[in-house]
Every structure is written in C-alpha cells, then in structure tokens.
Amino acid sequence: MQQSHRLQLNKEEMKKYGYQIIDTIVEHFENEHEKKPVTHATRKEMDALLDQEVPKNPSDFQDVLGFVVDNVLPNSNIFTHPKSYSFVPGPSNYVSVMADTLATGFNIFSGGWAASPAAAELEIVTMNWLLKLFKFPAKKGGGIFTSGGSMANLTALVTARRQRCGDDFSKAIIYMSDQAHSSNIKAIRVLGFKKEQVRIIPTDLEFKMSINKLKNAISRDRLQGFQPFCIIASAGTTNTGTVDPLHEIAMICKEEKLWYHIDGAYGGAAILSDKGSKLLKGIEKADSLTIDPHKWLYQPYEMGCLLVRNHKWLSAAFSEKPEYLRDIEGNTSEINFYDHGIQLTRRFRALKFYMSLKTFGLDAFKKAVSYNIDLADQVEAHLRKSPKWEVVSAATLAVINFRYNPIQTNLSEKELDTLNQEISKGVLQSREALLVTTVLQNQIVLRMCLINPRTTLDDVKETLTLCEKIGDGLLEKK
Ligand SMILES: *Cc1c(COP(=O)(O)O)cnc(C)c1O
C-alpha cells in the first residue's frame, strides 16, 4: 500500500505502475495508425465523465491508471497520427518521450549551472549544434530552449526591445506580414506595445511580405517621427509554408538599423533538407530566430527554441541578481539559463533533443524532413492530375492548400466555399482524418501539413478518396 504521507509507492508498485505506463505508450506508438485521430466531446460529456470533487481518500493506483487510459487518453486528438494533417502536427518520437520521462523522473532543475552542470552543458552543446545548422556565429551566438514557439517569439521581442529601445518604447514600430503567426501579436500585446505600434504589411499573390509596401511603411513612419525598430519575417508561414524574402528584408534591416527577427517556428527545421535550405537562404542574417523543435524536429511537447547572434543580448535582457541566487552565480562561461530567458525553474528540455539526435543521428532527421517535403510535392502532383481537385497554394515546405472543384460543375465561389467546408466537416465527423480548412485570399480551402515522417502517400490518397466521396455526395444532393 501507499505510504501515504510520504507520497510514495513501494518498489514493486512503482515498477508495476511504470511498466504498465510504458506498455500503454508502446501500444499507442505501435497501433495508433489503426485508431481514429479525431475525437469529439462536448463540455457536458466531459463533465459527465470527469468532473468530481477533490478525492479525500486514496484509490488503488491501478484503478486510477485504468480510468485514465480508458477515459482521458482516448478523448484527445492524436497529433502523432499519420492522418493528422491540420494545424502543425506533432509527430514526436519515442526516444524523446523516454528522455522526457527520465528528465521528469529525476526532476532535474535546468535553471542554473550549479544546480545541474550537465543539464546546462547539454543545453549549450545542443544549442551549438543548432547555431551551426543555421549558420549563426559559433562563439558569440547563443540561445535558449523554451516551452514553444510563442514563448520563443516573446523572448525575442523582449531581447530586441532591450537592445534597441531601452526604457522608452512609446514611438517604436514593429512590422510583420498579414501571414505572420498570431503569437507575435500576442507577444507584442503582452509587452505593452499599443496596437498602433504594429504595421501589418500586406502579402503578394504568393503570400510573401511585399517589400515595396514594407519600405513605404518604414519611410512614412520615419517622416511622422516614429521609431521603426523591428521587422518580423516568417520562415515558413503556418498557412502556406511561404518564406518571406529573407535576403531583401535583411538588407532593409541593415540600412534602416532595425532588429531582424525571423519566426521559423513552422519552417525553420526545413534547413535540414536541400530543398528547404535553398528556400531558407538568408535565415542566417537574423538577429534572432525562433524555431520549434516540438513541430518539425519531431520532439514531444513542449520544446521551442530561440537563437540569437549574440548571447550577451539575452543576459542583458533577462539577468537579475537577487541575493538568494548569489551563491550559485558561477563564472560567466557557466551559463545560468535563468539569466537568458523568462523562467527560473525550467525542465530539462535539452535532454530529449540530445538523446533523439544521438540515437537516430542527424542524417535520419535530414531524411525525414526531405521525405516530408517530397511527400507534399507528390500530393501536389497527384491533385493536379485529378479532374476533381484544384491546387490553391503549391506545396511549400510540406504544406499544401487545395480545394474540391470538379471540372464541369461550374460552381460559384460561394458554393465552392460551402462545399469544401462541408467536406472538412464530413471528414471530421468520420473521425478518419484530421483535416480542417483555412482561408486564403478569401477562399475556403483544405490544408495539409505533411510533417509526419510516418505519413505515406497512400494515407493521403485514402483521405482524398474519402473527401471525394463526401464531396460527390454533397453535389448529388444539390
Ligand atoms: C506554431 C507557430 C508558432 C507558435 O508556436 P507554439 O509552439 O505553438 O507556441 C509561432 N510561429 C509560427 C510560424 C508557428 O507555426
């Protein structure tokens, strides 16, 4: 039995408990493709299933675990599923899952050097790997692992503002495109900038930030006495995978002395492939770069990352020297990551990145990313050959947008919108695939983000066949 006030299980119980959990996870990895990736549940249904008073007395641990396995785990979408195409999937990998388990099991504090020198060192080592991959300055550069891309973007903007604005940022202006990720706006709001301090630059027909409109906006702001301070470019927009003109924006930043932040949370990982690294040329010019290992670097949640050209910028923005941390400051080569970001207590995120890269090797990651980009190209070719489908935005960094538009049906734009919305609804109702819509240039389109290395062309074809069946059914009813 549990030794209750010590919150412990005995050794045999711990083993039994742990093995059962591992068995459950392994079963999930092995069989998930046979499960349905989509779940539906209302608040009412979840309340009926899960709502309860705080349990005053103990329960048998097997009962608790059994209840969770039966009722909690199945009521979540499976973002590792090969037919999870929407948003940005989280393909994850088993080695990193186990690494996270180890890090949590030892409850390693990854805030300061003195608390866990090896954890800090592994964060330095893996950060150096990333700096090199993205061709950031090796010695001067730095970075930090965060909970995700949103926190990395927030960390970047705090750093940028400290470097470029000091304490008075009332006239500072930030530029980004209408395709930039919402987390950037959220970060700007969190930081206390006003809405009027953000310029949303329109994109061209390919969804890239318009350079002409960006230049116009900057000159107008200067003429009006504002202080342009930062451009946020997207290296892989979430909607279409489009990369902004990174080189041209770098030149503008240089001429205008602006901070250059690149949000590569979605597409940054494509640097690992030949096709991707060509598209990402210029990414090495950023002052700060967000990438998001829990997306296309196949790590489980939560793991984002911010890279900066100069690690001192991070400490300038985030160091505080409270007396209670006096004894653990250490020397300057021994990084205290609590001085490089917002969190003091941090989990040991570097471990999963380290262990998965060591186990599979960088080449396996390169192959996986290349596979994803090629798969999206193959899906595009497949769609273009069909008389039923229209490609709305070509495959770019493993994202593709398309819509059901059989030739000779002559549907109006409005009818096409309704048809594609209904197809997505039908697919979700079937629970066979996670496929939702997005809006591009006022058209409702279906979007696939194909970053799961276990998704096959056959998986996609099956889903498209399902879409066609639903679409044809709807057209017949008309
Ligand atoms: C997903 C995403 C983010 C936010 O990252 P989280 O890890 O979800 O916080 C930011 N920018 C882009 C381009 C993204 O795709």
GROMACS .gro file of C-alpha atoms and ligand atoms in nm:
model
  493
    1MET     CA    1   0.000   0.000   0.000
    2GLN     CA    2   0.094   0.358  -0.040
    3GLN     CA    3   0.295   0.510   0.244
    4SER     CA    4   0.051   0.789   0.233
    5HIS     CA    5   0.205   1.099   0.391
    6ARG     CA    6   0.535   1.033   0.211
    7LEU     CA    7   0.355   1.024  -0.123
    8GLN     CA    8   0.538   0.708  -0.216
    9LEU     CA    9   0.467   0.375  -0.373
   10ASN     CA   10   0.678   0.077  -0.275
   11LYS     CA   11   0.937  -0.058  -0.515
   12GLU     CA   12   0.719  -0.334  -0.658
   13GLU     CA   13   0.427  -0.097  -0.704
   14MET     CA   14   0.648   0.159  -0.874
   15LYS     CA   15   0.775  -0.097  -1.120
   16LYS     CA   16   0.431  -0.235  -1.192
   17TYR     CA   17   0.296   0.114  -1.239
   18GLY     CA   18   0.583   0.221  -1.464
   19TYR     CA   19   0.579  -0.091  -1.679
   20GLN     CA   20   0.206  -0.053  -1.732
   21ILE     CA   21   0.254   0.304  -1.845
   22ILE     CA   22   0.538   0.210  -2.079
   23ASP     CA   23   0.327  -0.075  -2.220
   24THR     CA   24   0.045   0.171  -2.281
   25ILE     CA   25   0.272   0.417  -2.461
   26VAL     CA   26   0.436   0.147  -2.673
   27GLU     CA   27   0.097   0.004  -2.765
   28HIS     CA   28  -0.005   0.354  -2.872
   29PHE     CA   29   0.305   0.405  -3.089
   30GLU     CA   30   0.257   0.061  -3.246
   31ASN     CA   31  -0.115   0.081  -3.316
   32GLU     CA   32  -0.203   0.445  -3.347
   33HIS     CA   33  -0.246   0.424  -3.724
   34GLU     CA   34  -0.537   0.189  -3.660
   35LYS     CA   35  -0.702   0.438  -3.426
   36LYS     CA   36  -0.902   0.740  -3.533
   37PRO     CA   37  -0.713   1.065  -3.491
   38VAL     CA   38  -1.017   1.283  -3.424
   39THR     CA   39  -1.230   1.297  -3.111
   40HIS     CA   40  -1.545   1.493  -3.042
   41ALA     CA   41  -1.666   1.569  -2.695
   42THR     CA   42  -1.873   1.848  -2.553
   43ARG     CA   43  -1.812   2.011  -2.220
   44LYS     CA   44  -2.126   1.842  -2.096
   45GLU     CA   45  -1.999   1.499  -2.194
   46MET     CA   46  -1.658   1.564  -2.040
   47ASP     CA   47  -1.817   1.694  -1.721
   48ALA     CA   48  -2.026   1.380  -1.702
   49LEU     CA   49  -1.717   1.167  -1.745
   50LEU     CA   50  -1.455   1.354  -1.545
   51ASP     CA   51  -1.598   1.619  -1.315
   52GLN     CA   52  -1.570   1.522  -0.950
   53GLU     CA   53  -1.497   1.653  -0.604
   54VAL     CA   54  -1.138   1.652  -0.484
   55PRO     CA   55  -1.070   1.294  -0.371
   56LYS     CA   56  -1.011   1.296   0.003
   57ASN     CA   57  -0.921   0.929   0.031
   58PRO     CA   58  -0.680   0.717  -0.170
   59SER     CA   59  -0.774   0.498  -0.463
   60ASP     CA   60  -0.599   0.194  -0.595
   61PHE     CA   61  -0.330   0.314  -0.834
   62GLN     CA   62  -0.430   0.061  -1.095
   63ASP     CA   63  -0.786   0.185  -1.089
   64VAL     CA   64  -0.669   0.544  -1.138
   65LEU     CA   65  -0.439   0.448  -1.422
   66GLY     CA   66  -0.705   0.228  -1.581
   67PHE     CA   67  -0.957   0.509  -1.567
   68VAL     CA   68  -0.713   0.750  -1.732
   69VAL     CA   69  -0.622   0.502  -2.006
   70ASP     CA   70  -0.989   0.431  -2.077
   71ASN     CA   71  -1.137   0.777  -2.045
   72VAL     CA   72  -0.878   1.052  -2.063
   73LEU     CA   73  -0.631   0.942  -2.329
   74PRO     CA   74  -0.891   0.846  -2.594
   75ASN     CA   75  -1.060   1.185  -2.562
   76SER     CA   76  -0.780   1.379  -2.725
   77ASN     CA   77  -0.696   1.417  -3.090
   78ILE     CA   78  -0.390   1.216  -3.188
   79PHE     CA   79  -0.145   1.467  -3.332
   80THR     CA   80   0.116   1.197  -3.392
   81HIS     CA   81  -0.130   1.009  -3.618
   82PRO     CA   82  -0.029   0.970  -3.985
   83LYS     CA   83  -0.366   1.116  -4.088
   84SER     CA   84  -0.337   1.422  -3.864
   85TYR     CA   85  -0.286   1.686  -4.132
   86SER     CA   86  -0.411   2.000  -3.967
   87PHE     CA   87  -0.257   2.292  -3.783
   88VAL     CA   88   0.102   2.186  -3.731
   89PRO     CA   89   0.107   1.821  -3.630
   90GLY     CA   90   0.340   1.697  -3.356
   91PRO     CA   91   0.487   1.374  -3.493
   92SER     CA   92   0.715   1.330  -3.187
   93ASN     CA   93   0.938   1.026  -3.139
   94TYR     CA   94   0.965   0.754  -2.877
   95VAL     CA   95   1.325   0.818  -2.774
   96SER     CA   96   1.245   1.175  -2.681
   97VAL     CA   97   0.936   1.061  -2.494
   98MET     CA   98   1.158   0.838  -2.281
   99ALA     CA   99   1.412   1.118  -2.241
  100ASP     CA  100   1.136   1.342  -2.108
  101THR     CA  101   1.039   1.064  -1.872
  102LEU     CA  102   1.396   1.046  -1.742
  103ALA     CA  103   1.423   1.422  -1.703
  104THR     CA  104   1.095   1.429  -1.514
  105GLY     CA  105   1.183   1.118  -1.315
  106PHE     CA  106   1.495   1.282  -1.179
  107ASN     CA  107   1.315   1.618  -1.166
  108ILE     CA  108   1.622   1.791  -1.296
  109PHE     CA  109   1.628   2.165  -1.242
  110SER     CA  110   1.758   2.317  -1.562
  111GLY     CA  111   1.774   2.677  -1.445
  112GLY     CA  112   2.130   2.730  -1.326
  113TRP     CA  113   2.473   2.587  -1.378
  114ALA     CA  114   2.536   2.497  -1.014
  115ALA     CA  115   2.206   2.308  -0.987
  116SER     CA  116   2.282   2.082  -1.281
  117PRO     CA  117   2.606   2.145  -1.468
  118ALA     CA  118   2.543   1.862  -1.713
  119ALA     CA  119   2.194   1.984  -1.799
  120ALA     CA  120   2.329   2.333  -1.865
  121GLU     CA  121   2.618   2.188  -2.064
  122LEU     CA  122   2.383   1.978  -2.280
  123GLU     CA  123   2.175   2.286  -2.350
  124ILE     CA  124   2.494   2.465  -2.456
  125VAL     CA  125   2.605   2.169  -2.668
  126THR     CA  126   2.273   2.119  -2.846
  127MET     CA  127   2.236   2.496  -2.889
  128ASN     CA  128   2.576   2.496  -3.059
  129TRP     CA  129   2.455   2.223  -3.294
  130LEU     CA  130   2.159   2.441  -3.386
  131LEU     CA  131   2.370   2.757  -3.422
  132LYS     CA  132   2.589   2.571  -3.666
  133LEU     CA  133   2.297   2.429  -3.863
  134PHE     CA  134   2.153   2.777  -3.907
  135LYS     CA  135   2.496   2.932  -3.970
  136PHE     CA  136   2.473   3.165  -3.674
  137PRO     CA  137   2.800   3.295  -3.521
  138ALA     CA  138   2.950   2.997  -3.342
  139LYS     CA  139   3.126   3.159  -3.046
  140LYS     CA  140   2.920   3.472  -2.996
  141GLY     CA  141   2.583   3.323  -3.073
  142GLY     CA  142   2.353   3.175  -2.815
  143GLY     CA  143   2.003   3.071  -2.743
  144ILE     CA  144   1.759   2.909  -2.509
  145PHE     CA  145   1.502   2.631  -2.515
  146THR     CA  146   1.152   2.749  -2.431
  147SER     CA  147   0.814   2.587  -2.388
  148GLY     CA  148   0.729   2.656  -2.752
  149GLY     CA  149   0.740   2.897  -3.042
  150SER     CA  150   0.513   3.151  -2.875
  151MET     CA  151   0.749   3.185  -2.580
  152ALA     CA  152   1.048   3.199  -2.814
  153ASN     CA  153   0.888   3.488  -3.007
  154LEU     CA  154   0.809   3.666  -2.680
  155THR     CA  155   1.165   3.613  -2.558
  156ALA     CA  156   1.296   3.750  -2.888
  157LEU     CA  157   1.089   4.067  -2.868
  158VAL     CA  158   1.192   4.135  -2.508
  159THR     CA  159   1.554   4.100  -2.618
  160ALA     CA  160   1.506   4.318  -2.925
  161ARG     CA  161   1.336   4.591  -2.727
  162ARG     CA  162   1.609   4.594  -2.460
  163GLN     CA  163   1.876   4.630  -2.731
  164ARG     CA  164   1.704   4.886  -2.950
  165CYS     CA  165   1.459   5.089  -2.742
  166GLY     CA  166   1.577   5.097  -2.385
  167ASP     CA  167   1.305   5.207  -2.148
  168ASP     CA  168   1.108   5.435  -2.376
  169PHE     CA  169   0.939   5.239  -2.648
  170SER     CA  170   0.639   5.465  -2.695
  171LYS     CA  171   0.732   5.551  -3.052
  172ALA     CA  172   0.877   5.214  -3.154
  173ILE     CA  173   0.715   5.041  -3.452
  174ILE     CA  174   0.713   4.670  -3.541
  175TYR     CA  175   0.650   4.532  -3.891
  176MET     CA  176   0.520   4.192  -3.993
  177SER     CA  177   0.310   4.050  -4.275
  178ASP     CA  178  -0.058   3.962  -4.272
  179GLN     CA  179   0.054   3.596  -4.274
  180ALA     CA  180   0.270   3.626  -3.960
  181HIS     CA  181   0.173   3.394  -3.676
  182SER     CA  182  -0.070   3.524  -3.415
  183SER     CA  183   0.178   3.453  -3.134
  184ASN     CA  184   0.379   3.756  -3.249
  185ILE     CA  185   0.084   3.989  -3.199
  186LYS     CA  186   0.016   3.823  -2.866
  187ALA     CA  187   0.379   3.879  -2.760
  188ILE     CA  188   0.360   4.243  -2.866
  189ARG     CA  189   0.046   4.289  -2.657
  190VAL     CA  190   0.199   4.112  -2.358
  191LEU     CA  191   0.493   4.352  -2.383
  192GLY     CA  192   0.267   4.654  -2.359
  193PHE     CA  193   0.302   4.790  -2.708
  194LYS     CA  194  -0.012   4.958  -2.838
  195LYS     CA  195  -0.200   4.830  -3.141
  196GLU     CA  196  -0.094   5.145  -3.324
  197GLN     CA  197   0.269   5.041  -3.294
  198VAL     CA  198   0.228   4.742  -3.525
  199ARG     CA  199   0.223   4.761  -3.903
  200ILE     CA  200   0.067   4.464  -4.077
  201ILE     CA  201   0.227   4.458  -4.423
  202PRO     CA  202   0.015   4.303  -4.700
  203THR     CA  203   0.147   3.997  -4.882
  204ASP     CA  204   0.173   3.944  -5.257
  205LEU     CA  205  -0.005   3.674  -5.458
  206GLU     CA  206   0.243   3.418  -5.329
  207PHE     CA  207   0.179   3.519  -4.966
  208LYS     CA  208   0.520   3.682  -4.926
  209MET     CA  209   0.559   4.012  -4.746
  210SER     CA  210   0.551   4.289  -5.006
  211ILE     CA  211   0.891   4.457  -4.998
  212ASN     CA  212   0.763   4.771  -5.163
  213LYS     CA  213   0.484   4.809  -4.908
  214LEU     CA  214   0.727   4.739  -4.625
  215LYS     CA  215   0.963   5.012  -4.746
  216ASN     CA  216   0.675   5.256  -4.784
  217ALA     CA  217   0.555   5.187  -4.433
  218ILE     CA  218   0.900   5.242  -4.286
  219SER     CA  219   0.954   5.573  -4.467
  220ARG     CA  220   0.613   5.701  -4.367
  221ASP     CA  221   0.678   5.614  -4.006
  222ARG     CA  222   1.012   5.796  -4.012
  223LEU     CA  223   0.851   6.101  -4.171
  224GLN     CA  224   0.594   6.106  -3.893
  225GLY     CA  225   0.859   6.087  -3.622
  226PHE     CA  226   0.804   5.727  -3.522
  227GLN     CA  227   1.091   5.491  -3.446
  228PRO     CA  228   1.088   5.181  -3.669
  229PHE     CA  229   1.262   4.918  -3.462
  230CYS     CA  230   1.189   4.560  -3.562
  231ILE     CA  231   1.082   4.351  -3.859
  232ILE     CA  232   0.939   4.005  -3.803
  233ALA     CA  233   0.975   3.785  -4.111
  234SER     CA  234   0.818   3.441  -4.145
  235ALA     CA  235   1.035   3.148  -4.250
  236GLY     CA  236   0.750   2.921  -4.333
  237THR     CA  237   0.410   3.072  -4.265
  238THR     CA  238   0.171   2.839  -4.090
  239ASN     CA  239  -0.095   2.878  -4.362
  240THR     CA  240   0.107   2.806  -4.674
  241GLY     CA  241   0.469   2.739  -4.574
  242THR     CA  242   0.570   3.055  -4.759
  243VAL     CA  243   0.909   3.204  -4.677
  244ASP     CA  244   0.928   3.584  -4.680
  245PRO     CA  245   1.207   3.738  -4.894
  246LEU     CA  246   1.463   3.688  -4.619
  247HIS     CA  247   1.759   3.845  -4.802
  248GLU     CA  248   1.579   4.160  -4.905
  249ILE     CA  249   1.437   4.208  -4.558
  250ALA     CA  250   1.787   4.158  -4.416
  251MET     CA  251   1.911   4.441  -4.636
  252ILE     CA  252   1.632   4.670  -4.524
  253CYS     CA  253   1.708   4.590  -4.161
  254LYS     CA  254   2.073   4.672  -4.220
  255GLU     CA  255   2.007   5.001  -4.397
  256GLU     CA  256   1.740   5.110  -4.155
  257LYS     CA  257   1.920   4.972  -3.847
  258LEU     CA  258   1.624   4.757  -3.747
  259TRP     CA  259   1.617   4.440  -3.541
  260TYR     CA  260   1.565   4.136  -3.761
  261HIS     CA  261   1.355   3.863  -3.605
  262ILE     CA  262   1.267   3.559  -3.810
  263ASP     CA  263   0.983   3.336  -3.697
  264GLY     CA  264   1.086   2.994  -3.822
  265ALA     CA  265   0.867   2.806  -3.573
  266TYR     CA  266   0.699   2.624  -3.855
  267GLY     CA  267   0.955   2.609  -4.136
  268GLY     CA  268   1.297   2.655  -3.975
  269ALA     CA  269   1.354   2.279  -3.949
  270ALA     CA  270   1.349   2.256  -4.329
  271ILE     CA  271   1.711   2.376  -4.318
  272LEU     CA  272   1.788   2.004  -4.279
  273SER     CA  273   1.684   1.931  -4.639
  274ASP     CA  274   1.839   2.052  -4.965
  275LYS     CA  275   1.514   2.195  -5.097
  276GLY     CA  276   1.438   2.361  -4.765
  277SER     CA  277   1.778   2.516  -4.713
  278LYS     CA  278   1.756   2.677  -5.058
  279LEU     CA  279   1.422   2.832  -4.967
  280LEU     CA  280   1.556   2.945  -4.632
  281LYS     CA  281   1.860   3.129  -4.768
  282GLY     CA  282   1.907   3.446  -4.567
  283ILE     CA  283   1.782   3.293  -4.242
  284GLU     CA  284   2.140   3.322  -4.112
  285LYS     CA  285   2.107   3.701  -4.126
  286ALA     CA  286   1.853   3.723  -3.844
  287ASP     CA  287   1.938   3.887  -3.513
  288SER     CA  288   1.702   3.641  -3.350
  289LEU     CA  289   1.541   3.326  -3.485
  290THR     CA  290   1.256   3.119  -3.346
  291ILE     CA  291   1.245   2.751  -3.423
  292ASP     CA  292   1.012   2.499  -3.268
  293PRO     CA  293   1.157   2.150  -3.215
  294HIS     CA  294   0.819   2.016  -3.097
  295LYS     CA  295   0.694   2.061  -3.451
  296TRP     CA  296   0.919   1.955  -3.739
  297LEU     CA  297   1.219   1.842  -3.534
  298TYR     CA  298   0.993   1.567  -3.408
  299GLN     CA  299   1.020   1.639  -3.035
  300PRO     CA  300   0.727   1.588  -2.798
  301TYR     CA  301   0.565   1.895  -2.643
  302GLU     CA  302   0.692   2.128  -2.500
  303MET     CA  303   1.001   2.247  -2.678
  304GLY     CA  304   1.063   2.570  -2.861
  305CYS     CA  305   1.391   2.746  -2.918
  306LEU     CA  306   1.525   3.095  -2.968
  307LEU     CA  307   1.863   3.154  -3.132
  308VAL     CA  308   2.040   3.491  -3.118
  309ARG     CA  309   2.352   3.626  -3.288
  310ASN     CA  310   2.499   3.735  -2.958
  311HIS     CA  311   2.430   3.552  -2.634
  312LYS     CA  312   2.503   3.869  -2.436
  313TRP     CA  313   2.180   4.017  -2.569
  314LEU     CA  314   1.988   3.754  -2.375
  315SER     CA  315   2.166   3.817  -2.048
  316ALA     CA  316   2.125   4.193  -2.098
  317ALA     CA  317   1.751   4.142  -2.123
  318PHE     CA  318   1.696   3.880  -1.858
  319SER     CA  319   1.964   3.896  -1.584
  320GLU     CA  320   1.857   3.988  -1.239
  321LYS     CA  321   2.090   3.942  -0.946
  322PRO     CA  322   1.875   3.866  -0.644
  323GLU     CA  323   2.056   3.793  -0.319
  324TYR     CA  324   1.908   3.445  -0.284
  325LEU     CA  325   2.077   3.334  -0.607
  326ARG     CA  326   2.411   3.494  -0.508
  327ASP     CA  327   2.586   3.173  -0.416
  328ILE     CA  328   2.513   2.995  -0.742
  329GLU     CA  329   2.609   3.261  -0.993
  330GLY     CA  330   2.931   3.090  -1.103
  331ASN     CA  331   3.162   3.230  -1.366
  332THR     CA  332   3.049   3.368  -1.699
  333SER     CA  333   3.131   3.064  -1.910
  334GLU     CA  334   2.898   2.862  -1.691
  335ILE     CA  335   2.563   2.969  -1.823
  336ASN     CA  336   2.269   3.008  -1.591
  337PHE     CA  337   1.980   2.974  -1.831
  338TYR     CA  338   1.755   3.158  -1.587
  339ASP     CA  339   1.961   3.461  -1.691
  340HIS     CA  340   1.883   3.401  -2.060
  341GLY     CA  341   1.507   3.384  -2.052
  342ILE     CA  342   1.189   3.426  -1.853
  343GLN     CA  343   1.175   3.105  -1.650
  344LEU     CA  344   1.378   3.039  -1.336
  345THR     CA  345   1.270   2.682  -1.273
  346ARG     CA  346   1.287   2.501  -1.605
  347ARG     CA  347   1.254   2.143  -1.708
  348PHE     CA  348   1.547   1.973  -1.879
  349ARG     CA  349   1.435   2.015  -2.241
  350ALA     CA  350   1.777   1.969  -2.398
  351LEU     CA  351   1.785   1.603  -2.293
  352LYS     CA  352   1.522   1.483  -2.537
  353PHE     CA  353   1.679   1.673  -2.823
  354TYR     CA  354   2.021   1.534  -2.734
  355MET     CA  355   1.910   1.175  -2.690
  356SER     CA  356   1.698   1.159  -3.005
  357LEU     CA  357   1.974   1.311  -3.219
  358LYS     CA  358   2.234   1.081  -3.069
  359THR     CA  359   2.014   0.776  -3.112
  360PHE     CA  360   1.888   0.832  -3.466
  361GLY     CA  361   2.168   1.056  -3.595
  362LEU     CA  362   2.131   1.386  -3.782
  363ASP     CA  363   2.111   1.206  -4.116
  364ALA     CA  364   1.788   1.034  -4.011
  365PHE     CA  365   1.638   1.375  -3.927
  366LYS     CA  366   1.758   1.510  -4.263
  367LYS     CA  367   1.598   1.218  -4.444
  368ALA     CA  368   1.274   1.261  -4.252
  369VAL     CA  369   1.246   1.633  -4.336
  370SER     CA  370   1.333   1.568  -4.702
  371TYR     CA  371   1.075   1.288  -4.709
  372ASN     CA  372   0.809   1.528  -4.579
  373ILE     CA  373   0.887   1.791  -4.842
  374ASP     CA  374   0.888   1.531  -5.121
  375LEU     CA  375   0.562   1.382  -4.995
  376ALA     CA  376   0.390   1.721  -5.024
  377ASP     CA  377   0.527   1.755  -5.379
  378GLN     CA  378   0.387   1.411  -5.464
  379VAL     CA  379   0.049   1.506  -5.320
  380GLU     CA  380   0.053   1.820  -5.534
  381ALA     CA  381   0.129   1.615  -5.848
  382HIS     CA  382  -0.149   1.373  -5.758
  383LEU     CA  383  -0.401   1.655  -5.711
  384ARG     CA  384  -0.302   1.826  -6.035
  385LYS     CA  385  -0.362   1.507  -6.231
  386SER     CA  386  -0.715   1.474  -6.097
  387PRO     CA  387  -1.011   1.644  -6.270
  388LYS     CA  388  -1.169   1.693  -5.928
  389TRP     CA  389  -0.914   1.894  -5.738
  390GLU     CA  390  -0.764   2.240  -5.767
  391VAL     CA  391  -0.432   2.330  -5.604
  392VAL     CA  392  -0.474   2.672  -5.444
  393SER     CA  393  -0.126   2.709  -5.299
  394ALA     CA  394   0.153   2.486  -5.428
  395ALA     CA  395   0.335   2.251  -5.194
  396THR     CA  396   0.584   2.461  -4.999
  397LEU     CA  397   0.786   2.327  -4.707
  398ALA     CA  398   0.546   2.032  -4.675
  399VAL     CA  399   0.228   2.246  -4.663
  400ILE     CA  400  -0.027   2.233  -4.943
  401ASN     CA  401  -0.367   2.401  -4.987
  402PHE     CA  402  -0.629   2.275  -5.228
  403ARG     CA  403  -0.999   2.256  -5.282
  404TYR     CA  404  -1.257   2.026  -5.427
  405ASN     CA  405  -1.361   2.177  -5.758
  406PRO     CA  406  -1.456   1.908  -6.011
  407ILE     CA  407  -1.435   2.039  -6.366
  408GLN     CA  408  -1.764   2.096  -6.543
  409THR     CA  409  -1.955   2.160  -6.223
  410ASN     CA  410  -1.915   2.538  -6.265
  411LEU     CA  411  -1.970   2.615  -5.901
  412SER     CA  412  -1.966   2.975  -5.781
  413GLU     CA  413  -1.701   3.084  -5.530
  414LYS     CA  414  -1.962   3.076  -5.259
  415GLU     CA  415  -2.071   2.724  -5.348
  416LEU     CA  416  -1.709   2.611  -5.354
  417ASP     CA  417  -1.654   2.758  -5.007
  418THR     CA  418  -1.957   2.575  -4.871
  419LEU     CA  419  -1.863   2.251  -5.046
  420ASN     CA  420  -1.510   2.247  -4.906
  421GLN     CA  421  -1.622   2.348  -4.559
  422GLU     CA  422  -1.874   2.062  -4.567
  423ILE     CA  423  -1.612   1.816  -4.688
  424SER     CA  424  -1.391   1.903  -4.394
  425LYS     CA  425  -1.690   1.869  -4.162
  426GLY     CA  426  -1.769   1.528  -4.308
  427VAL     CA  427  -1.411   1.411  -4.267
  428LEU     CA  428  -1.405   1.524  -3.904
  429GLN     CA  429  -1.737   1.354  -3.840
  430SER     CA  430  -1.597   1.029  -3.980
  431ARG     CA  431  -1.301   1.080  -3.743
  432GLU     CA  432  -1.081   0.913  -4.006
  433ALA     CA  433  -0.853   1.212  -4.056
  434LEU     CA  434  -0.783   1.548  -3.901
  435LEU     CA  435  -0.835   1.780  -4.196
  436VAL     CA  436  -0.963   2.134  -4.148
  437THR     CA  437  -0.987   2.441  -4.367
  438THR     CA  438  -0.808   2.771  -4.380
  439VAL     CA  439  -0.883   3.089  -4.571
  440LEU     CA  440  -0.652   3.207  -4.849
  441GLN     CA  441  -0.736   3.517  -5.049
  442ASN     CA  442  -1.099   3.489  -4.937
  443GLN     CA  443  -1.132   3.127  -5.046
  444ILE     CA  444  -1.208   2.846  -4.805
  445VAL     CA  445  -0.954   2.574  -4.879
  446LEU     CA  446  -0.840   2.244  -4.733
  447ARG     CA  447  -0.491   2.246  -4.590
  448MET     CA  448  -0.247   1.964  -4.528
  449CYS     CA  449   0.072   2.000  -4.327
  450LEU     CA  450   0.266   1.685  -4.403
  451ILE     CA  451   0.546   1.685  -4.146
  452ASN     CA  452   0.483   1.338  -4.008
  453PRO     CA  453   0.757   1.104  -4.137
  454ARG     CA  454   0.521   0.810  -4.086
  455THR     CA  455   0.253   0.950  -4.319
  456THR     CA  456   0.255   0.772  -4.655
  457LEU     CA  457   0.126   0.881  -4.994
  458ASP     CA  458  -0.133   0.604  -4.958
  459ASP     CA  459  -0.257   0.758  -4.633
  460VAL     CA  460  -0.310   1.087  -4.815
  461LYS     CA  461  -0.475   0.919  -5.114
  462GLU     CA  462  -0.716   0.738  -4.882
  463THR     CA  463  -0.809   1.067  -4.721
  464LEU     CA  464  -0.857   1.235  -5.059
  465THR     CA  465  -1.080   0.949  -5.171
  466LEU     CA  466  -1.287   0.997  -4.857
  467CYS     CA  467  -1.310   1.370  -4.937
  468GLU     CA  468  -1.421   1.293  -5.292
  469LYS     CA  469  -1.690   1.057  -5.168
  470ILE     CA  470  -1.821   1.320  -4.928
  471GLY     CA  471  -1.794   1.592  -5.195
  472ASP     CA  472  -1.976   1.389  -5.460
  473GLY     CA  473  -2.248   1.300  -5.211
  474LEU     CA  474  -2.300   1.671  -5.141
  475LEU     CA  475  -2.303   1.760  -5.510
  476GLU     CA  476  -2.562   1.491  -5.585
  477LYS     CA  477  -2.792   1.626  -5.317
  478LYS     CA  478  -2.789   1.968  -5.478
  479LIG     C1  479   0.327   2.718  -3.423
  479LIG     C2  480   0.383   2.851  -3.455
  479LIG     C3  481   0.411   2.944  -3.354
  479LIG     C4  482   0.376   2.919  -3.210
  479LIG     O1  483   0.446   2.814  -3.156
  479LIG     P1  484   0.391   2.730  -3.029
  479LIG     O2  485   0.494   2.626  -3.013
  479LIG     O3  486   0.258   2.675  -3.070
  479LIG     O4  487   0.380   2.823  -2.916
  479LIG     C5  488   0.472   3.062  -3.390
  479LIG     N1  489   0.501   3.088  -3.519
  479LIG     C6  490   0.473   3.001  -3.620
  479LIG     C7  491   0.509   3.037  -3.759
  479LIG     C8  492   0.414   2.879  -3.591
  479LIG     O5  493   0.385   2.793  -3.690
   0.00000   0.00000   0.00000
